[in-house]
Short mmCIF file of C-alpha atoms and ligand atoms in Angstrom, two decimals:
data_model
loop_
_atom_site.label_atom_id
_atom_site.label_comp_id
_atom_site.label_asym_id
_atom_site.label_seq_id
_atom_site.Cartn_x
_atom_site.Cartn_y
_atom_site.Cartn_z
CA MET D 1 40.54 30.90 16.86
CA GLN D 2 43.95 30.43 18.48
CA GLU D 3 46.11 27.84 16.78
CA ASN D 4 47.25 26.89 20.27
CA ASN D 5 43.88 25.31 20.79
CA LYS D 6 44.00 21.55 20.92
CA THR D 7 43.64 19.69 17.69
CA LEU D 8 40.97 16.99 17.35
CA GLY D 9 43.74 14.38 17.43
CA GLU D 10 45.35 15.74 20.56
CA PHE D 11 41.87 16.01 22.22
CA ILE D 12 41.14 12.41 21.46
CA ILE D 13 44.47 11.28 22.87
CA GLU D 14 44.03 13.33 26.03
CA ASN D 15 40.45 12.11 26.57
CA GLN D 16 40.84 8.34 26.05
CA LYS D 17 38.70 7.93 29.13
CA ASP D 18 35.85 9.11 26.99
CA PHE D 19 36.34 6.15 24.63
CA PRO D 20 35.50 3.41 27.09
CA TYR D 21 36.08 -0.25 26.30
CA SER D 22 37.79 0.86 23.17
CA SER D 23 41.20 -0.67 22.22
CA GLY D 24 41.76 2.39 20.09
CA GLU D 25 39.21 1.38 17.38
CA LEU D 26 36.80 4.18 18.28
CA SER D 27 39.66 6.72 18.12
CA ARG D 28 40.64 5.34 14.76
CA ILE D 29 36.96 5.69 13.59
CA PHE D 30 37.15 9.37 14.52
CA ASN D 31 40.47 9.76 12.66
CA SER D 32 38.86 8.21 9.59
CA ILE D 33 35.81 10.53 9.81
CA LYS D 34 38.15 13.48 10.31
CA LEU D 35 40.02 12.67 7.07
CA ALA D 36 36.82 11.98 5.05
CA ALA D 37 35.38 15.25 6.36
CA LYS D 38 38.40 17.19 5.14
CA VAL D 39 38.12 15.66 1.69
CA VAL D 40 34.44 16.30 1.39
CA SER D 41 34.81 19.84 2.75
CA HIS D 42 37.40 20.60 0.03
CA LYS D 43 34.98 19.29 -2.64
CA VAL D 44 31.94 21.10 -1.21
CA ASN D 45 33.82 24.36 -1.14
CA LYS D 46 34.69 23.97 -4.74
CA ALA D 47 31.21 22.78 -5.77
CA GLY D 48 30.41 26.07 -7.54
CA LEU D 49 33.64 25.88 -9.55
CA VAL D 50 33.69 22.40 -10.92
CA ASP D 51 31.11 20.22 -12.47
CA ILE D 52 30.13 18.28 -9.50
CA ILE D 53 26.84 19.89 -8.44
CA GLY D 54 23.50 18.95 -9.89
CA GLY D 55 21.89 15.57 -9.97
CA VAL D 56 23.38 12.43 -11.47
CA GLY D 57 20.01 11.35 -12.81
CA GLU D 58 19.75 8.60 -10.26
CA LYS D 59 17.41 8.37 -7.24
CA ASN D 60 18.50 7.02 -3.81
CA VAL D 61 16.66 4.54 -1.66
CA GLN D 62 14.59 7.43 -0.37
CA GLY D 63 13.39 8.13 -3.96
CA GLU D 64 15.23 11.41 -3.77
CA ASP D 65 17.28 12.77 -6.66
CA GLN D 66 20.94 11.94 -5.96
CA GLN D 67 23.20 15.01 -6.15
CA LYS D 68 26.72 14.37 -7.34
CA LEU D 69 28.14 15.53 -3.94
CA ASP D 70 25.83 13.01 -2.26
CA VAL D 71 27.35 10.20 -4.28
CA TYR D 72 30.88 11.56 -3.78
CA ALA D 73 30.56 12.05 -0.01
CA ASN D 74 29.08 8.58 0.35
CA GLU D 75 31.96 6.98 -1.51
CA ILE D 76 34.63 8.94 0.39
CA PHE D 77 33.23 8.09 3.86
CA ILE D 78 32.66 4.43 2.98
CA GLN D 79 36.05 3.93 1.33
CA THR D 80 37.96 5.71 4.13
CA LEU D 81 36.35 3.42 6.67
CA ILE D 82 36.78 0.25 4.60
CA ASN D 83 40.41 0.94 3.77
CA ARG D 84 41.26 1.14 7.47
CA GLU D 85 39.35 -1.95 8.38
CA ILE D 86 38.05 -0.40 11.60
CA VAL D 87 34.27 -1.17 11.41
CA CYS D 88 32.53 -4.46 10.72
CA GLY D 89 29.58 -2.81 8.91
CA ILE D 90 28.39 0.49 7.42
CA ALA D 91 24.77 1.73 6.75
CA SER D 92 24.12 4.80 4.69
CA GLU D 93 21.10 6.81 3.55
CA GLU D 94 22.48 6.36 0.10
CA ASN D 95 22.59 2.61 0.16
CA ASP D 96 19.58 0.31 0.11
CA ASP D 97 21.25 -2.30 2.29
CA PHE D 98 24.07 -2.26 4.78
CA ILE D 99 27.64 -2.97 3.77
CA THR D 100 29.54 -5.84 5.38
CA VAL D 101 33.17 -4.91 5.97
CA GLU D 102 35.73 -7.77 6.28
CA GLY D 103 39.40 -7.61 6.94
CA SER D 104 41.96 -8.21 4.24
CA ASP D 105 42.19 -11.69 5.72
CA LYS D 106 38.43 -12.14 5.31
CA SER D 107 37.96 -11.84 9.05
CA HIS D 108 35.17 -10.09 10.83
CA ASN D 109 37.00 -9.09 13.98
CA ASN D 110 35.95 -5.40 14.31
CA LYS D 111 33.36 -4.56 16.84
CA TYR D 112 31.76 -1.27 15.69
CA VAL D 113 29.17 -0.49 13.06
CA LEU D 114 28.69 3.02 11.62
CA LEU D 115 25.46 4.54 10.28
CA MET D 116 25.47 7.82 8.38
CA ASP D 117 23.80 10.36 6.21
CA PRO D 118 26.86 11.27 4.20
CA LEU D 119 25.54 14.59 2.89
CA ASP D 120 22.31 15.75 4.61
CA GLY D 121 20.45 18.76 3.20
CA SER D 122 21.87 18.18 -0.29
CA SER D 123 19.02 20.19 -1.80
CA ASN D 124 20.94 23.17 -0.48
CA ILE D 125 24.07 22.45 -2.49
CA ASP D 126 23.10 24.21 -5.63
CA VAL D 127 22.16 27.42 -3.70
CA ASN D 128 25.32 27.56 -1.59
CA VAL D 129 23.65 26.91 1.80
CA SER D 130 25.47 24.74 4.30
CA VAL D 131 25.06 20.93 4.18
CA GLY D 132 26.22 18.27 6.68
CA THR D 133 27.37 14.76 7.46
CA ILE D 134 25.68 12.90 10.34
CA PHE D 135 26.96 9.71 11.85
CA SER D 136 26.27 7.21 14.60
CA VAL D 137 28.38 4.44 15.99
CA TYR D 138 27.20 1.24 17.85
CA ARG D 139 28.99 -1.78 19.24
CA ARG D 140 27.87 -4.79 17.29
CA ILE D 141 25.61 -7.27 19.22
CA THR D 142 26.21 -10.43 17.13
CA PRO D 143 29.37 -12.43 17.88
CA ILE D 144 32.68 -10.98 16.72
CA GLY D 145 34.25 -13.11 14.02
CA THR D 146 30.89 -13.62 12.20
CA PRO D 147 29.65 -11.37 9.39
CA VAL D 148 27.61 -8.40 10.66
CA THR D 149 23.83 -8.74 10.42
CA LEU D 150 20.87 -6.36 10.22
CA GLU D 151 20.32 -6.92 13.95
CA ASP D 152 23.63 -5.06 14.54
CA PHE D 153 22.15 -1.90 13.00
CA LEU D 154 18.56 -2.12 14.35
CA GLN D 155 19.56 -0.92 17.90
CA PRO D 156 17.79 1.76 19.91
CA GLY D 157 19.60 5.08 20.15
CA ILE D 158 20.42 4.52 23.81
CA ASN D 159 22.95 1.91 22.64
CA GLN D 160 25.02 4.47 20.66
CA VAL D 161 28.71 4.64 21.71
CA ALA D 162 29.33 7.78 19.63
CA ALA D 163 27.60 10.33 17.30
CA GLY D 164 28.53 13.37 15.47
CA TYR D 165 27.88 15.85 12.68
CA VAL D 166 30.02 17.79 10.27
CA ILE D 167 28.80 21.17 8.92
CA TYR D 168 30.12 22.32 5.63
CA GLY D 169 29.24 25.92 5.99
CA THR D 170 30.98 29.29 6.44
CA SER D 171 33.50 27.09 8.17
CA THR D 172 33.75 23.35 8.44
CA MET D 173 32.95 22.05 11.91
CA LEU D 174 32.95 18.59 13.45
CA VAL D 175 30.82 18.19 16.62
CA TYR D 176 30.67 14.85 18.46
CA THR D 177 29.84 12.99 21.66
CA THR D 178 30.94 9.66 23.06
CA GLY D 179 28.60 10.06 25.97
CA CYS D 180 30.80 12.35 27.94
CA GLY D 181 29.57 15.68 26.82
CA VAL D 182 29.73 17.49 23.42
CA ASN D 183 32.72 19.19 21.89
CA GLY D 184 32.99 21.12 18.64
CA PHE D 185 36.04 21.43 16.36
CA THR D 186 36.67 23.93 13.56
CA LEU D 187 38.76 23.09 10.49
CA ASN D 188 41.60 25.45 9.61
CA PRO D 189 41.77 24.62 5.87
CA ALA D 190 45.14 26.30 5.53
CA ILE D 191 46.66 23.77 7.91
CA GLY D 192 44.12 20.97 7.40
CA SER D 193 43.57 20.43 11.11
CA PHE D 194 40.35 20.65 13.26
CA TYR D 195 40.89 22.76 16.37
CA LEU D 196 38.84 22.63 19.58
CA SER D 197 36.68 25.70 19.17
CA HIS D 198 33.51 24.82 21.11
CA PRO D 199 34.48 22.91 24.27
CA LYS D 200 31.70 21.37 26.49
CA MET D 201 28.82 22.55 24.31
CA THR D 202 25.56 22.94 26.37
CA ILE D 203 22.01 23.89 25.09
CA PRO D 204 20.07 26.36 27.20
CA ALA D 205 17.00 24.85 28.91
CA ASP D 206 14.89 27.56 27.24
CA GLY D 207 15.15 29.21 23.87
CA SER D 208 13.32 31.60 21.60
CA ILE D 209 13.98 29.99 18.25
CA TYR D 210 11.72 27.45 16.55
CA SER D 211 12.71 25.66 13.42
CA VAL D 212 10.02 24.02 11.26
CA ASN D 213 8.94 24.00 7.60
CA GLU D 214 5.75 26.06 8.09
CA GLY D 215 4.85 25.38 4.50
CA ASN D 216 3.50 22.04 5.80
CA TYR D 217 1.39 23.66 8.53
CA VAL D 218 -1.99 22.67 7.22
CA HIS D 219 -0.85 19.02 7.12
CA PHE D 220 0.47 19.00 10.78
CA PRO D 221 -1.18 17.18 13.69
CA GLN D 222 -3.32 19.47 15.84
CA GLY D 223 -0.77 19.38 18.69
CA VAL D 224 1.94 20.76 16.42
CA LYS D 225 -0.37 23.44 15.09
CA ASP D 226 -1.20 24.47 18.68
CA TYR D 227 2.52 24.70 19.60
CA ILE D 228 3.40 26.80 16.59
CA LYS D 229 0.51 29.15 17.44
CA TYR D 230 1.92 29.21 21.07
CA CYS D 231 5.33 30.33 19.63
CA GLN D 232 3.67 33.08 17.66
CA LEU D 233 1.49 34.56 20.53
CA GLU D 234 2.28 38.06 21.74
CA GLU D 235 2.81 37.19 25.51
CA GLU D 236 5.51 36.71 28.07
CA ASP D 237 8.77 35.86 26.20
CA ARG D 238 7.00 35.44 22.86
CA PRO D 239 6.64 35.64 19.87
CA TYR D 240 9.66 33.45 19.22
CA THR D 241 11.85 33.75 16.17
CA SER D 242 11.42 31.34 13.29
CA ARG D 243 14.70 30.11 11.77
CA TYR D 244 14.80 27.19 9.35
CA ILE D 245 17.77 26.45 7.10
CA GLY D 246 16.52 23.14 5.74
CA SER D 247 19.77 21.51 6.74
CA LEU D 248 19.42 19.51 9.95
CA ALA D 249 22.98 19.75 11.17
CA SER D 250 22.90 23.54 10.75
CA ASP D 251 19.54 24.03 12.42
CA ILE D 252 20.50 21.77 15.34
CA HIS D 253 23.91 23.34 15.68
CA ARG D 254 22.44 26.92 15.94
CA ASN D 255 19.81 25.78 18.43
CA ILE D 256 22.41 24.10 20.67
CA ILE D 257 24.43 27.31 20.76
CA LYS D 258 21.52 29.80 21.05
CA GLY D 259 18.72 27.63 22.46
CA GLY D 260 15.76 26.61 20.42
CA ILE D 261 13.66 23.69 19.14
CA TYR D 262 13.74 21.82 15.79
CA LEU D 263 10.51 20.25 14.65
CA TYR D 264 9.89 17.71 11.89
CA PRO D 265 6.42 16.34 12.62
CA THR D 266 4.42 13.62 10.95
CA SER D 267 1.90 15.05 8.49
CA SER D 268 -0.63 13.98 5.96
CA LYS D 269 2.20 14.18 3.46
CA ALA D 270 4.77 12.31 5.64
CA VAL D 271 2.73 9.96 7.81
CA LYS D 272 5.83 8.55 9.58
CA GLY D 273 7.70 11.91 9.44
CA LYS D 274 10.58 12.60 7.06
CA LEU D 275 13.72 12.25 9.14
CA ARG D 276 15.39 8.86 9.26
CA LEU D 277 15.52 7.38 12.83
CA LEU D 278 18.87 5.63 12.58
CA TYR D 279 21.14 8.11 10.96
CA GLU D 280 19.46 11.50 11.52
CA CYS D 281 17.26 11.44 14.59
CA ASN D 282 19.22 9.17 16.93
CA PRO D 283 22.70 10.75 16.44
CA MET D 284 21.21 14.26 16.80
CA ALA D 285 19.24 13.08 19.87
CA PHE D 286 22.41 11.67 21.46
CA ILE D 287 24.25 14.87 20.90
CA VAL D 288 21.48 17.19 22.13
CA GLU D 289 20.82 15.01 25.16
CA GLN D 290 24.54 15.06 26.02
CA ALA D 291 24.39 18.89 25.61
CA GLY D 292 21.62 18.94 28.28
CA GLY D 293 18.60 19.04 25.83
CA LYS D 294 15.78 16.63 24.85
CA ALA D 295 14.64 14.70 21.76
CA SER D 296 11.12 13.32 21.39
CA ASP D 297 8.75 11.90 18.80
CA GLY D 298 6.10 13.99 20.33
CA PHE D 299 5.24 11.47 23.08
CA ASP D 300 8.30 9.38 23.79
CA ARG D 301 12.07 9.66 23.97
CA VAL D 302 13.44 9.14 20.49
CA MET D 303 16.47 7.16 21.65
CA GLU D 304 14.23 4.46 23.17
CA ILE D 305 12.47 3.66 19.96
CA VAL D 306 13.40 0.08 18.87
CA PRO D 307 13.99 0.26 15.04
CA THR D 308 12.43 -2.38 12.76
CA SER D 309 13.97 -1.28 9.50
CA LEU D 310 17.16 0.44 8.30
CA HIS D 311 15.56 3.51 6.73
CA GLU D 312 12.54 3.97 8.94
CA ARG D 313 11.41 7.46 9.74
CA SER D 314 10.25 9.18 12.91
CA ALA D 315 8.65 12.44 13.95
CA PHE D 316 11.40 14.49 15.53
CA PHE D 317 11.20 17.29 18.11
CA CYS D 318 14.69 18.16 19.45
CA GLY D 319 16.30 21.05 21.34
CA SER D 320 15.94 22.98 24.60
CA THR D 321 14.32 20.77 27.20
CA ASN D 322 11.56 23.17 28.29
CA MET D 323 10.55 23.82 24.66
CA VAL D 324 10.37 20.06 23.92
CA ASN D 325 8.34 19.59 27.14
CA LYS D 326 5.94 22.26 25.93
CA ILE D 327 5.30 20.64 22.59
CA GLU D 328 4.81 17.22 24.32
CA ASP D 329 2.20 18.87 26.48
CA CYS D 330 0.51 20.33 23.30
CA MET D 331 0.62 16.86 21.63
CA LEU D 332 -0.89 15.15 24.73
CA LYS D 333 -3.66 17.71 25.19
CA ALA D 334 -4.62 17.39 21.55
CA LYS D 335 -4.59 13.62 21.77
CA LEU D 336 -6.80 13.65 24.88
CA SER D 337 -9.28 16.10 23.38
CA LYS D 338 -9.90 13.86 20.35
P1 P6P Y 1 11.91 19.91 4.09
C1 P6P Y 1 17.25 17.53 4.39
O1 P6P Y 1 16.66 16.81 3.29
C2 P6P Y 1 16.61 17.03 5.64
O2 P6P Y 1 16.74 15.62 5.84
C3 P6P Y 1 17.08 17.83 6.83
O3 P6P Y 1 18.46 18.12 6.75
C4 P6P Y 1 16.14 19.04 6.80
O4 P6P Y 1 15.98 19.57 8.20
C5 P6P Y 1 14.88 18.52 6.28
O5 P6P Y 1 15.19 17.38 5.55
C6 P6P Y 1 14.26 19.49 5.30
O6 P6P Y 1 13.06 18.97 4.86
O7 P6P Y 1 10.80 19.02 3.86
O8 P6P Y 1 11.61 21.04 5.10
O9 P6P Y 1 12.63 20.44 2.90
#
């Protein structure tokens, strides 16, 4: 990577047209995320050396064991945003309820809310496999000047003004969209700057990688089983390759670059699916759609689902358009044949 590549800060300044209606607040949100990502990256990359891996004995709202890095990342992102007074509310996978953010003068004049999974894939932490942060930004819909309400968070994904993910892997990357395409930045830890390394990311319409936890195969709906068997058939461009990291940001990132589909279906073990609609499915759907791909719950566009609760889950099929179309065909055929 050439250091003469633009930094994230320079890119944001040069592309203010991509931050519509924003009086600089959205840019400041990204600067806050950039800082928090650097701090978390430093900690994640030391995880094996200092006593911050392993559970803290607590369980999060999802009933999942909280890893120390989960708690740490959550606190870093929340504090960085609160200290800068640039959002009016924050929702996190790690918090049962949303957080109301008021100014030092007790005002509620900011217009954006941020939803996040601060450290997704944390079960990979102890085995040194990449993990990620996923975030989504909306304009509040209740009147500015009043405390934020749940209504401000329960918006369909089509209302997002920005979304992104950070991958803490072999390198730390920040990938985001504001609705004007997708761009990826790689952190140079020696300098502490993110540099534009993946401009105008686009996902191929076709791919030969499918990402699913096949250990759940027997519990999947028939349409998903039919699609997986389609991927494995010896014909035409198949069999496809199965690649599943168990870290959403990494699986989605690879599939954007190489082409592919990520599947997290409903099952008899997860009747609503596992992934959370607001801070996993919708941000990834926004990014993949902006890269030219598609995101579905098997029948409908994920970003048009109207949420009814903060931590609700959804089936999630996301990636190369033609591959998502194929699994939707399989789901419909299975439904009609019942
Ligand atoms: P499973 C991590 O917990 C996560 O939310 C995603 O990052 C990942 O793709 C998925 O769940 C893994 O779930 O059930 O296959 O371990």
